[in-house]
Amino acid sequence: MLSDTDWSAIRLTFELASITTLLLLVIGTPIAWWLARTRSAWKGAIGAVVALPIVLPPTVIGFYLLVAMGPNGPVGQLTQSLGLGVLPFTFAGLVVASVFYSLPFVVQPIQNAFEAIGERPLEVAATLRASPFDTFYSVVLPLARPGYLTATVLGFAHTVGEFGVVLMIGGNIPDKTRVVSVQIYDHVEAMEYAQAHWLAAGMVAFSFLILLALYTLNPTGRRT
Amino acid sequence: MSKRFLSLFASLLVLGFATPLRAAEVQVAVAANFTAPMQKIAADFEKATGHQAKLAFGATGKFYAQIKNGAPFEMLLAADDETPAKLENEGLAVSGSRFTYSIGQLALWSAKPGYVDARGEVLKQGAFDHLAIANPKLAPYGAAAVESLTRLGLLGSVEGKFVQGENIAQTYQFVSTGNAELGFVALSQIVENGKIKSGSAWIVPPGLHSPIRQDAVVLTRGKDNPAAAALVKFLKSDAARTVIKSYGYAL
C-alpha cells in the first residue's frame, strides 16, 4: 500500500501545514485587525496584496520566490548576510513560501469576523474601563471564534494542498521538501498508478472530512 | 453584409487557395530537452514542405499518460527509447515507425564562470551545498547523471546534496538562478552554435553512462496523416540532423 517514502511525505506535509497555520494565525491576526478597523487610504492596496495568492498561478509565486530567495535575490542576500544561507531546497524555505501562499485563507476569515463584531462591543468594553488588550482577549477573540476556526481549517487544508510552489522551490528532497502532492505527482509521472491512487484517494478523503467538519461545526463561519 | 466583410472574405478565400492543397497539420508532443532544436526544425519543415507541425513541450512520462487517455497527439518525440517502445507494444503507436532522432549528451554545468573545470574535478572536492539533477526515476538525463556518478565512485559522497527537478528544464532553472551551485543538465540547454552560452561546464564523457537514446514514433492517430509521414522524413534528413547536432546532440 503505502511505502516508507509515502509515509515520510505524509508526516512532512502535516508538519509543514501545522507550522504554517500557527505562524499564519500569529501574523494574520494583526493584519486582519488593521484591515478590519482602518480608514487608511492604503486599505485597498494592502487588502489586494494579501489576496494576490488567490489569483496568481503557483508557477508565478514559485518562480519569483525561487529568484527572490536565491543567492542573487533580495531575500537571499538578506538571509545570507544574517548567516542563514539561502532558503530554497530547505524546510524553512517551504514554510516561508507556504505562509505567503496561504495568507489570504487565514487573514480573510479573521478579518470578516472582526468586521462583523462592529463598534458597539468595543465601546461597551471601553466604558467598563477595559484596556485595549483586555478588550481584545475578553471580547474580540471570543466573538471572532468562528472566523478563527475557518481560518485554521482553511489555512491548514490549503497548505496541505499546495503543489506548484513546493515543486518550484523544494527540490524534491526526501524528509525535507518532498510533500504528499509532489510524491503523488512523481508516482503518476513514473506510471506507478496504484501507489498514486492510494495517496490521491487519501487526499480526497482528508480534504472532504476536514471541510465537512468545518461546515458542520461552524455553519455561520463558512465565508472566506 | 458590408463591403469590408466581402473583401475580407475574398482575401481569405485567396489565402486558402494560395497554400498547397495537400498541406496538413500534425500535432507533435516533444520532450522538454528538445524544445530549442524542434522549434527551429518545425520552422524549416514548414518552409520546405508547407505542412505545419503544432508542438507541445513537456515531460515524456506525462505525455505517455495523456496519450493513453486519448490526447490528440499524432507523433511523439520522446526523451527516451522506452516510452515509444511501450506505446508501440500497447498498440497506441504505428508499429515499425520508431526511430532514434537524437542522442542526448549530459553536461555538468554551473551558472558561475570558472566554477566547473574541464574534467569535473569539482565533484570530488565537494565544496558545494546543492547539486541539481533531474529526477532519476522520471528523466533519462537524471538516470544518466546517477549512473555517471556511480561509475565515478562519487554517488555516496554527493547524494546528500541532490536537489531534484521534475524534468531537465526545472533542473536547468535551479542552476541558472544560482540556487544550486551546479547540476547535471542536457548539453542542448546550454549550447548555442557549438559553444557554451554562459557559465562553465564539463561535458560528461558518453562512456560513463548508457546512451541517452531519444526515439520518435508515429502515434495511431497520425497513421494516415501525410504531414506526420513528411515530418518523419524531414527529421531523418541531413538538414534536420545538422540542426540537431548544432544543439549539442550526438547523432
Tab-separated table of C-alpha atoms in Angstrom:
chain	number	residue	atom	x	y	z
A	1	MET	CA	0.000	0.000	0.000
A	2	LEU	CA	1.990	2.952	1.261
A	3	SER	CA	5.787	2.847	1.204
A	4	ASP	CA	8.178	4.429	3.710
A	5	THR	CA	8.737	7.387	1.406
A	6	ASP	CA	4.965	7.877	1.186
A	7	TRP	CA	4.682	7.958	4.982
A	8	SER	CA	7.612	10.326	5.246
A	9	ALA	CA	5.883	12.642	2.743
A	10	ILE	CA	2.652	12.499	4.766
A	11	ARG	CA	4.485	13.295	8.010
A	12	LEU	CA	6.335	16.179	6.378
A	13	THR	CA	3.131	17.578	4.875
A	14	PHE	CA	1.402	17.674	8.267
A	15	GLU	CA	4.444	19.269	9.896
A	16	LEU	CA	4.560	21.922	7.215
A	17	ALA	CA	0.822	22.614	7.418
A	18	SER	CA	0.839	22.788	11.238
A	19	ILE	CA	3.789	25.178	11.484
A	20	THR	CA	2.456	27.308	8.645
A	21	THR	CA	-1.008	27.559	10.201
A	22	LEU	CA	0.375	28.537	13.614
A	23	LEU	CA	2.599	31.206	12.103
A	24	LEU	CA	-0.273	32.476	9.972
A	25	LEU	CA	-2.605	32.837	12.957
A	26	VAL	CA	0.061	34.936	14.683
A	27	ILE	CA	0.929	37.034	11.633
A	28	GLY	CA	-2.597	37.142	10.247
A	29	THR	CA	-4.314	38.490	13.374
A	30	PRO	CA	-2.739	41.983	13.368
A	31	ILE	CA	-3.098	42.227	9.584
A	32	ALA	CA	-6.759	41.241	9.784
A	33	TRP	CA	-7.347	43.634	12.681
A	34	TRP	CA	-5.775	46.502	10.796
A	35	LEU	CA	-7.726	45.697	7.615
A	36	ALA	CA	-10.974	45.459	9.583
A	37	ARG	CA	-10.565	48.720	11.551
A	38	THR	CA	-8.535	51.077	9.423
A	39	ARG	CA	-9.821	54.054	7.467
A	40	SER	CA	-6.444	54.432	5.796
A	41	ALA	CA	-6.212	55.000	2.067
A	42	TRP	CA	-3.847	52.006	1.994
A	43	LYS	CA	-6.568	49.564	2.997
A	44	GLY	CA	-7.424	48.683	-0.593
A	45	ALA	CA	-3.805	48.197	-1.625
A	46	ILE	CA	-2.846	46.052	1.391
A	47	GLY	CA	-6.033	44.004	1.046
A	48	ALA	CA	-5.197	43.400	-2.610
A	49	VAL	CA	-1.639	42.288	-1.793
A	50	VAL	CA	-2.963	39.839	0.826
A	51	ALA	CA	-5.434	38.429	-1.724
A	52	LEU	CA	-2.862	38.079	-4.540
A	53	PRO	CA	-2.015	34.408	-3.885
A	54	ILE	CA	-5.684	33.519	-4.555
A	55	VAL	CA	-5.494	34.669	-8.140
A	56	LEU	CA	-1.818	34.210	-9.049
A	57	PRO	CA	-0.849	30.864	-10.546
A	58	PRO	CA	1.516	28.948	-8.235
A	59	THR	CA	4.066	28.980	-11.041
A	60	VAL	CA	4.315	32.765	-10.750
A	61	ILE	CA	4.674	32.673	-6.965
A	62	GLY	CA	7.128	29.760	-7.131
A	63	PHE	CA	9.224	31.363	-9.833
A	64	TYR	CA	9.507	34.722	-8.051
A	65	LEU	CA	10.202	33.078	-4.695
A	66	LEU	CA	12.947	30.997	-6.330
A	67	VAL	CA	14.523	34.106	-7.813
A	68	ALA	CA	13.981	36.339	-4.750
A	69	MET	CA	15.193	33.779	-2.213
A	70	GLY	CA	18.108	32.641	-4.396
A	71	PRO	CA	21.686	33.759	-3.703
A	72	ASN	CA	21.334	36.757	-6.033
A	73	GLY	CA	17.818	37.794	-4.988
A	74	PRO	CA	16.966	40.424	-2.335
A	75	VAL	CA	15.622	37.911	0.193
A	76	GLY	CA	18.568	35.592	-0.452
A	77	GLN	CA	21.054	38.445	0.105
A	78	LEU	CA	19.344	39.237	3.405
A	79	THR	CA	19.267	35.637	4.679
A	80	GLN	CA	22.904	35.175	3.662
A	81	SER	CA	24.009	38.324	5.474
A	82	LEU	CA	22.195	37.028	8.568
A	83	GLY	CA	24.206	33.828	8.244
A	84	LEU	CA	21.139	31.716	7.445
A	85	GLY	CA	22.193	30.640	3.972
A	86	VAL	CA	19.578	30.567	1.224
A	87	LEU	CA	16.039	29.289	1.654
A	88	PRO	CA	15.196	27.263	-1.479
A	89	PHE	CA	15.520	23.474	-1.006
A	90	THR	CA	15.027	23.772	2.769
A	91	PHE	CA	12.074	23.081	5.057
A	92	ALA	CA	12.281	26.656	6.343
A	93	GLY	CA	12.007	27.860	2.747
A	94	LEU	CA	8.825	25.837	2.293
A	95	VAL	CA	7.391	27.349	5.467
A	96	VAL	CA	8.109	30.896	4.247
A	97	ALA	CA	6.576	30.127	0.853
A	98	SER	CA	3.512	28.470	2.417
A	99	VAL	CA	2.929	31.390	4.778
A	100	PHE	CA	2.792	33.699	1.801
A	101	TYR	CA	0.744	31.286	-0.316
A	102	SER	CA	-1.909	30.568	2.349
A	103	LEU	CA	-2.040	34.097	3.813
A	104	PRO	CA	-5.436	35.142	2.355
A	105	PHE	CA	-7.084	31.930	3.528
A	106	VAL	CA	-6.273	32.869	7.115
A	107	VAL	CA	-6.474	36.670	7.020
A	108	GLN	CA	-9.813	36.986	5.226
A	109	PRO	CA	-11.986	34.830	7.552
A	110	ILE	CA	-10.493	36.575	10.614
A	111	GLN	CA	-10.975	39.976	9.011
A	112	ASN	CA	-14.620	39.137	8.228
A	113	ALA	CA	-15.158	38.036	11.804
A	114	PHE	CA	-13.592	41.253	13.170
A	115	GLU	CA	-15.736	43.371	10.860
A	116	ALA	CA	-18.880	41.508	11.917
A	117	ILE	CA	-18.272	42.457	15.572
A	118	GLY	CA	-18.784	46.147	14.810
A	119	GLU	CA	-18.058	49.149	17.058
A	120	ARG	CA	-20.597	48.573	19.796
A	121	PRO	CA	-18.996	45.754	21.886
A	122	LEU	CA	-15.697	47.648	21.800
A	123	GLU	CA	-17.331	50.841	23.019
A	124	VAL	CA	-19.120	48.992	25.776
A	125	ALA	CA	-15.845	47.403	26.878
A	126	ALA	CA	-14.177	50.819	26.855
A	127	THR	CA	-16.891	52.323	29.082
A	128	LEU	CA	-16.205	49.466	31.516
A	129	ARG	CA	-12.578	50.648	31.546
A	130	ALA	CA	-11.178	47.586	29.802
A	131	SER	CA	-7.734	48.172	28.341
A	132	PRO	CA	-7.366	47.604	24.570
A	133	PHE	CA	-5.550	44.287	25.210
A	134	ASP	CA	-8.163	43.211	27.708
A	135	THR	CA	-10.888	44.076	25.198
A	136	PHE	CA	-9.110	42.082	22.539
A	137	TYR	CA	-8.717	38.940	24.669
A	138	SER	CA	-12.059	39.083	26.522
A	139	VAL	CA	-14.352	40.488	23.846
A	140	VAL	CA	-12.919	40.325	20.332
A	141	LEU	CA	-11.327	36.864	20.358
A	142	PRO	CA	-14.381	35.010	21.767
A	143	LEU	CA	-16.689	36.794	19.324
A	144	ALA	CA	-14.355	36.037	16.403
A	145	ARG	CA	-14.024	32.352	17.242
A	146	PRO	CA	-15.937	31.064	14.176
A	147	GLY	CA	-13.623	33.164	11.981
A	148	TYR	CA	-10.568	31.652	13.682
A	149	LEU	CA	-11.910	28.145	13.199
A	150	THR	CA	-12.472	28.780	9.497
A	151	ALA	CA	-9.043	30.398	9.176
A	152	THR	CA	-7.283	27.492	10.892
A	153	VAL	CA	-9.004	24.831	8.824
A	154	LEU	CA	-8.602	26.624	5.503
A	155	GLY	CA	-5.004	27.638	6.196
A	156	PHE	CA	-4.106	24.068	7.109
A	157	ALA	CA	-6.009	22.450	4.242
A	158	HIS	CA	-4.707	24.902	1.676
A	159	THR	CA	-1.110	24.256	2.749
A	160	VAL	CA	-1.666	20.502	2.559
A	161	GLY	CA	-2.999	21.033	-0.960
A	162	GLU	CA	-0.067	23.152	-2.067
A	163	PHE	CA	1.811	21.827	-5.080
A	164	GLY	CA	3.149	24.249	-7.654
A	165	VAL	CA	5.099	26.433	-5.273
A	166	VAL	CA	6.673	23.486	-3.455
A	167	LEU	CA	7.560	21.888	-6.758
A	168	MET	CA	9.373	25.006	-7.891
A	169	ILE	CA	11.387	25.799	-4.762
A	170	GLY	CA	11.526	22.434	-2.953
A	171	GLY	CA	13.945	20.357	-4.991
A	172	ASN	CA	12.080	17.162	-4.021
A	173	ILE	CA	14.373	16.153	-1.136
A	174	PRO	CA	13.103	13.204	0.940
A	175	ASP	CA	12.222	14.162	4.560
A	176	LYS	CA	12.899	17.835	3.844
A	177	THR	CA	10.813	19.096	0.958
A	178	ARG	CA	9.057	16.097	-0.616
A	179	VAL	CA	5.431	16.601	0.424
A	180	VAL	CA	2.438	14.428	-0.471
A	181	SER	CA	1.329	16.404	-3.530
A	182	VAL	CA	4.819	16.137	-5.044
A	183	GLN	CA	5.001	12.448	-4.158
A	184	ILE	CA	1.682	11.853	-5.973
A	185	TYR	CA	2.973	13.737	-8.991
A	186	ASP	CA	6.116	11.568	-9.013
A	187	HIS	CA	4.069	8.371	-8.804
A	188	VAL	CA	1.875	9.468	-11.699
A	189	GLU	CA	4.841	10.534	-13.815
A	190	ALA	CA	6.611	7.242	-13.111
A	191	MET	CA	3.416	5.420	-14.139
A	192	GLU	CA	3.043	3.938	-10.625
A	193	TYR	CA	-0.688	4.460	-10.746
A	194	ALA	CA	-1.561	2.071	-7.885
A	195	GLN	CA	0.572	3.991	-5.376
A	196	ALA	CA	-0.653	7.287	-6.777
A	197	HIS	CA	-4.238	6.145	-6.185
A	198	TRP	CA	-3.656	5.329	-2.512
A	199	LEU	CA	-2.218	8.737	-1.786
A	200	ALA	CA	-4.588	10.644	-4.050
A	201	ALA	CA	-7.696	8.967	-2.651
A	202	GLY	CA	-6.359	9.662	0.831
A	203	MET	CA	-6.074	13.347	-0.071
A	204	VAL	CA	-9.660	13.450	-1.359
A	205	ALA	CA	-10.957	11.768	1.788
A	206	PHE	CA	-8.910	14.014	4.074
A	207	SER	CA	-9.974	17.203	2.296
A	208	PHE	CA	-13.645	16.198	2.313
A	209	LEU	CA	-13.603	15.306	6.009
A	210	ILE	CA	-11.856	18.476	7.081
A	211	LEU	CA	-14.316	20.657	5.132
A	212	LEU	CA	-17.259	18.595	6.362
A	213	ALA	CA	-16.075	19.147	9.933
A	214	LEU	CA	-15.767	22.868	9.286
A	215	TYR	CA	-19.236	23.247	7.784
A	216	THR	CA	-20.863	21.084	10.456
A	217	LEU	CA	-19.186	22.740	13.444
A	218	ASN	CA	-19.313	26.230	12.088
A	219	PRO	CA	-22.352	26.716	9.862
A	220	THR	CA	-22.150	30.506	10.028
A	221	GLY	CA	-18.425	30.850	9.553
A	222	ARG	CA	-18.103	29.470	6.087
A	223	ARG	CA	-17.497	32.811	4.395
A	224	THR	CA	-13.946	33.330	3.308
B	1	MET	CA	-23.023	42.403	-45.227
B	2	SER	CA	-20.670	45.309	-45.663
B	3	LYS	CA	-18.164	45.700	-48.414
B	4	ARG	CA	-15.332	45.306	-45.959
B	5	PHE	CA	-16.594	41.910	-44.912
B	6	LEU	CA	-16.878	40.816	-48.517
B	7	SER	CA	-13.324	41.837	-49.299
B	8	LEU	CA	-12.081	40.122	-46.141
B	9	PHE	CA	-13.935	37.001	-47.169
B	10	ALA	CA	-12.454	37.199	-50.649
B	11	SER	CA	-8.930	37.607	-49.373
B	12	LEU	CA	-9.389	34.662	-47.022
B	13	LEU	CA	-10.504	32.582	-49.988
B	14	VAL	CA	-7.433	33.610	-51.951
B	15	LEU	CA	-5.208	32.797	-48.987
B	16	GLY	CA	-6.884	29.440	-48.667
B	17	PHE	CA	-6.110	28.571	-52.243
B	18	ALA	CA	-2.619	30.032	-52.162
B	19	THR	CA	-1.317	27.368	-49.780
B	20	PRO	CA	-0.865	23.984	-51.412
B	21	LEU	CA	-3.985	21.865	-51.136
B	22	ARG	CA	-2.115	18.921	-49.675
B	23	ALA	CA	-0.715	20.962	-46.773
B	24	ALA	CA	-1.725	19.408	-43.481
B	25	GLU	CA	-1.112	19.789	-39.777
B	26	VAL	CA	0.493	17.365	-37.383
B	27	GLN	CA	0.207	17.540	-33.583
B	28	VAL	CA	3.560	16.666	-32.041
B	29	ALA	CA	4.423	16.016	-28.391
B	30	VAL	CA	8.081	16.921	-27.844
B	31	ALA	CA	10.391	16.144	-24.912
B	32	ALA	CA	11.310	19.291	-22.971
B	33	ASN	CA	15.047	18.943	-23.626
B	34	PHE	CA	14.427	19.063	-27.389
B	35	THR	CA	12.472	22.361	-27.282
B	36	ALA	CA	15.010	24.679	-28.898
B	37	PRO	CA	16.080	22.469	-31.831
B	38	MET	CA	12.496	21.403	-32.528
B	39	GLN	CA	11.295	24.986	-32.845
B	40	LYS	CA	13.954	25.576	-35.469
B	41	ILE	CA	13.206	22.271	-37.221
B	42	ALA	CA	9.452	22.941	-37.291
B	43	ALA	CA	10.039	26.319	-38.954
B	44	ASP	CA	12.352	24.743	-41.553
B	45	PHE	CA	9.848	21.908	-42.036
B	46	GLU	CA	7.037	24.320	-42.813
B	47	LYS	CA	9.216	26.221	-45.256
B	48	ALA	CA	10.313	23.056	-47.034
B	49	THR	CA	7.013	21.156	-47.197
B	50	GLY	CA	4.159	23.587	-46.470
B	51	HIS	CA	2.993	21.256	-43.708
B	52	GLN	CA	2.643	22.593	-40.198
B	53	ALA	CA	3.927	20.918	-37.041
B	54	LYS	CA	1.993	22.014	-33.935
B	55	LEU	CA	4.300	21.456	-30.975
B	56	ALA	CA	3.610	20.725	-27.311
B	57	PHE	CA	6.590	20.505	-24.951
B	58	GLY	CA	6.740	18.560	-21.704
B	59	ALA	CA	7.843	15.532	-19.759
B	60	THR	CA	7.748	12.229	-21.612
B	61	GLY	CA	6.034	10.437	-18.713
B	62	LYS	CA	3.224	12.979	-18.722
B	63	PHE	CA	2.797	12.668	-22.471
B	64	TYR	CA	2.571	8.903	-22.062
B	65	ALA	CA	-0.273	9.246	-19.556
B	66	GLN	CA	-2.036	11.764	-21.787
B	67	ILE	CA	-1.676	9.646	-24.943
B	68	LYS	CA	-3.024	6.612	-23.087
B	69	ASN	CA	-6.019	8.692	-22.122
B	70	GLY	CA	-6.826	9.918	-25.597
B	71	ALA	CA	-4.722	13.072	-26.077
B	72	PRO	CA	-4.880	14.185	-29.717
B	73	PHE	CA	-1.135	13.816	-30.443
B	74	GLU	CA	-0.105	12.259	-33.738
B	75	MET	CA	3.618	11.976	-33.081
B	76	LEU	CA	5.849	11.722	-30.021
B	77	LEU	CA	9.462	12.827	-29.820
B	78	ALA	CA	10.384	11.220	-26.508
B	79	ALA	CA	13.300	11.816	-24.153
B	80	ASP	CA	13.979	8.079	-24.020
B	81	ASP	CA	13.623	4.932	-26.106
B	82	GLU	CA	11.425	3.039	-23.633
B	83	THR	CA	8.252	5.116	-23.864
B	84	PRO	CA	7.893	4.876	-27.665
B	85	ALA	CA	8.518	1.105	-27.463
B	86	LYS	CA	5.887	0.803	-24.738
B	87	LEU	CA	3.359	2.767	-26.797
B	88	GLU	CA	4.039	0.534	-29.776
B	89	ASN	CA	3.552	-2.627	-27.675
B	90	GLU	CA	0.288	-1.263	-26.352
B	91	GLY	CA	-0.995	-0.594	-29.850
B	92	LEU	CA	-1.017	3.171	-29.397
B	93	ALA	CA	1.739	3.779	-31.945
B	94	VAL	CA	2.199	2.665	-35.528
B	95	SER	CA	4.403	-0.430	-35.441
B	96	GLY	CA	7.711	-0.070	-37.226
B	97	SER	CA	7.608	3.747	-37.151
B	98	ARG	CA	10.105	4.101	-34.277
B	99	PHE	CA	13.488	5.667	-34.936
B	100	THR	CA	16.246	7.413	-32.951
B	101	TYR	CA	16.190	11.108	-33.789
B	102	SER	CA	18.926	12.189	-31.407
B	103	ILE	CA	21.291	11.016	-28.696
B	104	GLY	CA	21.444	13.306	-25.704
B	105	GLN	CA	24.660	14.485	-24.094
B	106	LEU	CA	24.929	15.107	-20.381
B	107	ALA	CA	26.783	18.113	-19.016
B	108	LEU	CA	27.766	19.237	-15.524
B	109	TRP	CA	27.041	22.939	-15.545
B	110	SER	CA	27.296	25.972	-13.285
B	111	ALA	CA	25.992	29.473	-13.961
B	112	LYS	CA	29.268	30.785	-12.483
B	113	PRO	CA	32.149	31.129	-14.945
B	114	GLY	CA	35.179	29.056	-13.966
B	115	TYR	CA	33.298	27.046	-11.332
B	116	VAL	CA	33.168	23.738	-13.201
B	117	ASP	CA	36.580	22.644	-14.513
B	118	ALA	CA	37.159	20.827	-17.772
B	119	ARG	CA	37.469	17.434	-16.044
B	120	GLY	CA	34.702	17.597	-13.483
B	121	GLU	CA	37.140	17.611	-10.530
B	122	VAL	CA	34.765	19.986	-8.746
B	123	LEU	CA	32.600	16.944	-7.929
B	124	LYS	CA	35.430	15.319	-5.970
B	125	GLN	CA	36.197	18.443	-3.943
B	126	GLY	CA	32.545	18.591	-2.902
B	127	ALA	CA	32.686	22.259	-1.873
B	128	PHE	CA	29.044	22.917	-2.745
B	129	ASP	CA	25.710	22.726	-0.943
B	130	HIS	CA	23.421	21.659	-3.751
B	131	LEU	CA	23.889	19.513	-6.824
B	132	ALA	CA	20.846	19.667	-9.102
B	133	ILE	CA	19.812	16.616	-11.096
B	134	ALA	CA	16.636	15.673	-12.907
B	135	ASN	CA	14.565	13.105	-11.006
B	136	PRO	CA	16.327	9.839	-11.989
B	137	LYS	CA	13.070	7.938	-11.686
B	138	LEU	CA	11.383	10.109	-14.302
B	139	ALA	CA	14.013	11.698	-16.508
B	140	PRO	CA	16.621	9.881	-18.625
B	141	TYR	CA	19.131	12.694	-18.014
B	142	GLY	CA	18.705	12.199	-14.274
B	143	ALA	CA	19.231	8.459	-14.593
B	144	ALA	CA	22.359	9.100	-16.692
B	145	ALA	CA	23.674	11.509	-14.053
B	146	VAL	CA	23.264	8.914	-11.297
B	147	GLU	CA	24.887	6.266	-13.489
B	148	SER	CA	27.876	8.523	-14.189
B	149	LEU	CA	28.307	9.389	-10.503
B	150	THR	CA	28.159	5.696	-9.630
B	151	ARG	CA	30.782	4.929	-12.276
B	152	LEU	CA	32.985	7.700	-10.844
B	153	GLY	CA	32.527	6.304	-7.320
B	154	LEU	CA	31.116	9.632	-6.138
B	155	LEU	CA	27.436	8.819	-5.682
B	156	GLY	CA	27.722	8.209	-1.930
B	157	SER	CA	29.553	11.450	-1.241
B	158	VAL	CA	27.254	13.772	-3.248
B	159	GLU	CA	23.857	12.060	-2.909
B	160	GLY	CA	23.011	14.033	0.217
B	161	LYS	CA	23.368	17.248	-1.769
B	162	PHE	CA	20.942	16.322	-4.529
B	163	VAL	CA	18.099	18.651	-5.359
B	164	GLN	CA	15.786	17.178	-7.944
B	165	GLY	CA	13.975	18.892	-10.764
B	166	GLU	CA	10.898	17.121	-12.103
B	167	ASN	CA	12.374	17.384	-15.561
B	168	ILE	CA	15.530	18.681	-17.151
B	169	ALA	CA	14.036	22.156	-17.711
B	170	GLN	CA	13.420	22.623	-13.989
B	171	THR	CA	16.890	21.298	-13.199
B	172	TYR	CA	18.327	23.944	-15.503
B	173	GLN	CA	16.236	26.567	-13.674
B	174	PHE	CA	17.690	25.568	-10.269
B	175	VAL	CA	21.223	26.050	-11.590
B	176	SER	CA	20.601	29.150	-13.695
B	177	THR	CA	19.050	31.021	-10.737
B	178	GLY	CA	22.140	30.133	-8.676
B	179	ASN	CA	20.120	28.237	-6.059
B	180	ALA	CA	22.158	25.139	-6.849
B	181	GLU	CA	25.846	25.849	-7.464
B	182	LEU	CA	25.969	23.221	-10.175
B	183	GLY	CA	23.903	20.488	-11.764
B	184	PHE	CA	23.601	17.868	-14.455
B	185	VAL	CA	21.695	19.284	-17.430
B	186	ALA	CA	21.319	18.458	-21.101
B	187	LEU	CA	24.123	19.858	-23.194
B	188	SER	CA	21.417	21.081	-25.596
B	189	GLN	CA	20.198	23.516	-22.935
B	190	ILE	CA	23.499	25.329	-22.540
B	191	VAL	CA	24.909	25.198	-26.041
B	192	GLU	CA	24.375	27.576	-28.914
B	193	ASN	CA	26.200	27.241	-32.216
B	194	GLY	CA	28.532	24.689	-30.666
B	195	LYS	CA	29.588	26.898	-27.756
B	196	ILE	CA	28.609	27.040	-24.060
B	197	LYS	CA	26.314	30.078	-23.767
B	198	SER	CA	27.214	31.110	-20.208
B	199	GLY	CA	28.808	29.831	-17.011
B	200	SER	CA	31.109	26.830	-17.006
B	201	ALA	CA	30.577	23.206	-17.942
B	202	TRP	CA	32.075	19.753	-18.184
B	203	ILE	CA	30.694	17.531	-20.914
B	204	VAL	CA	30.327	14.150	-19.240
B	205	PRO	CA	32.144	11.521	-21.351
B	206	PRO	CA	29.494	9.311	-23.009
B	207	GLY	CA	31.365	6.228	-21.736
B	208	LEU	CA	30.239	6.969	-18.163
B	209	HIS	CA	26.580	6.207	-18.816
B	210	SER	CA	24.429	4.238	-21.231
B	211	PRO	CA	23.485	6.355	-24.257
B	212	ILE	CA	20.504	8.689	-23.846
B	213	ARG	CA	18.753	7.474	-26.960
B	214	GLN	CA	15.770	9.653	-27.821
B	215	ASP	CA	13.246	7.913	-30.041
B	216	ALA	CA	10.361	9.290	-32.066
B	217	VAL	CA	7.254	7.357	-33.016
B	218	VAL	CA	4.124	7.977	-35.096
B	219	LEU	CA	1.034	7.519	-32.929
B	220	THR	CA	-2.062	5.681	-34.086
B	221	ARG	CA	-3.933	8.934	-34.577
B	222	GLY	CA	-1.298	10.154	-37.014
B	223	LYS	CA	-1.256	6.962	-39.082
B	224	ASP	CA	-2.828	8.391	-42.237
B	225	ASN	CA	-1.678	11.974	-41.797
B	226	PRO	CA	0.641	12.947	-44.684
B	227	ALA	CA	2.181	15.682	-42.505
B	228	ALA	CA	3.282	13.076	-39.935
B	229	ALA	CA	4.963	10.983	-42.629
B	230	ALA	CA	6.618	14.104	-44.010
B	231	LEU	CA	7.910	15.117	-40.577
B	232	VAL	CA	9.437	11.660	-40.047
B	233	LYS	CA	11.206	12.000	-43.374
B	234	PHE	CA	12.304	15.539	-42.562
B	235	LEU	CA	13.712	14.580	-39.141
B	236	LYS	CA	15.886	11.970	-40.868
B	237	SER	CA	17.147	14.459	-43.469
B	238	ASP	CA	20.655	15.943	-43.439
B	239	ALA	CA	19.216	19.427	-42.951
B	240	ALA	CA	17.462	18.447	-39.712
B	241	ARG	CA	20.424	16.394	-38.492
B	242	THR	CA	22.719	19.384	-38.895
B	243	VAL	CA	20.367	21.458	-36.740
B	244	ILE	CA	20.139	18.674	-34.132
B	245	LYS	CA	23.931	18.376	-33.912
B	246	SER	CA	24.396	22.136	-33.619
B	247	TYR	CA	22.343	21.986	-30.396
B	248	GLY	CA	24.765	19.606	-28.726
B	249	TYR	CA	23.234	16.231	-29.539
B	250	ALA	CA	25.321	13.349	-30.798
B	251	LEU	CA	23.946	11.508	-33.800
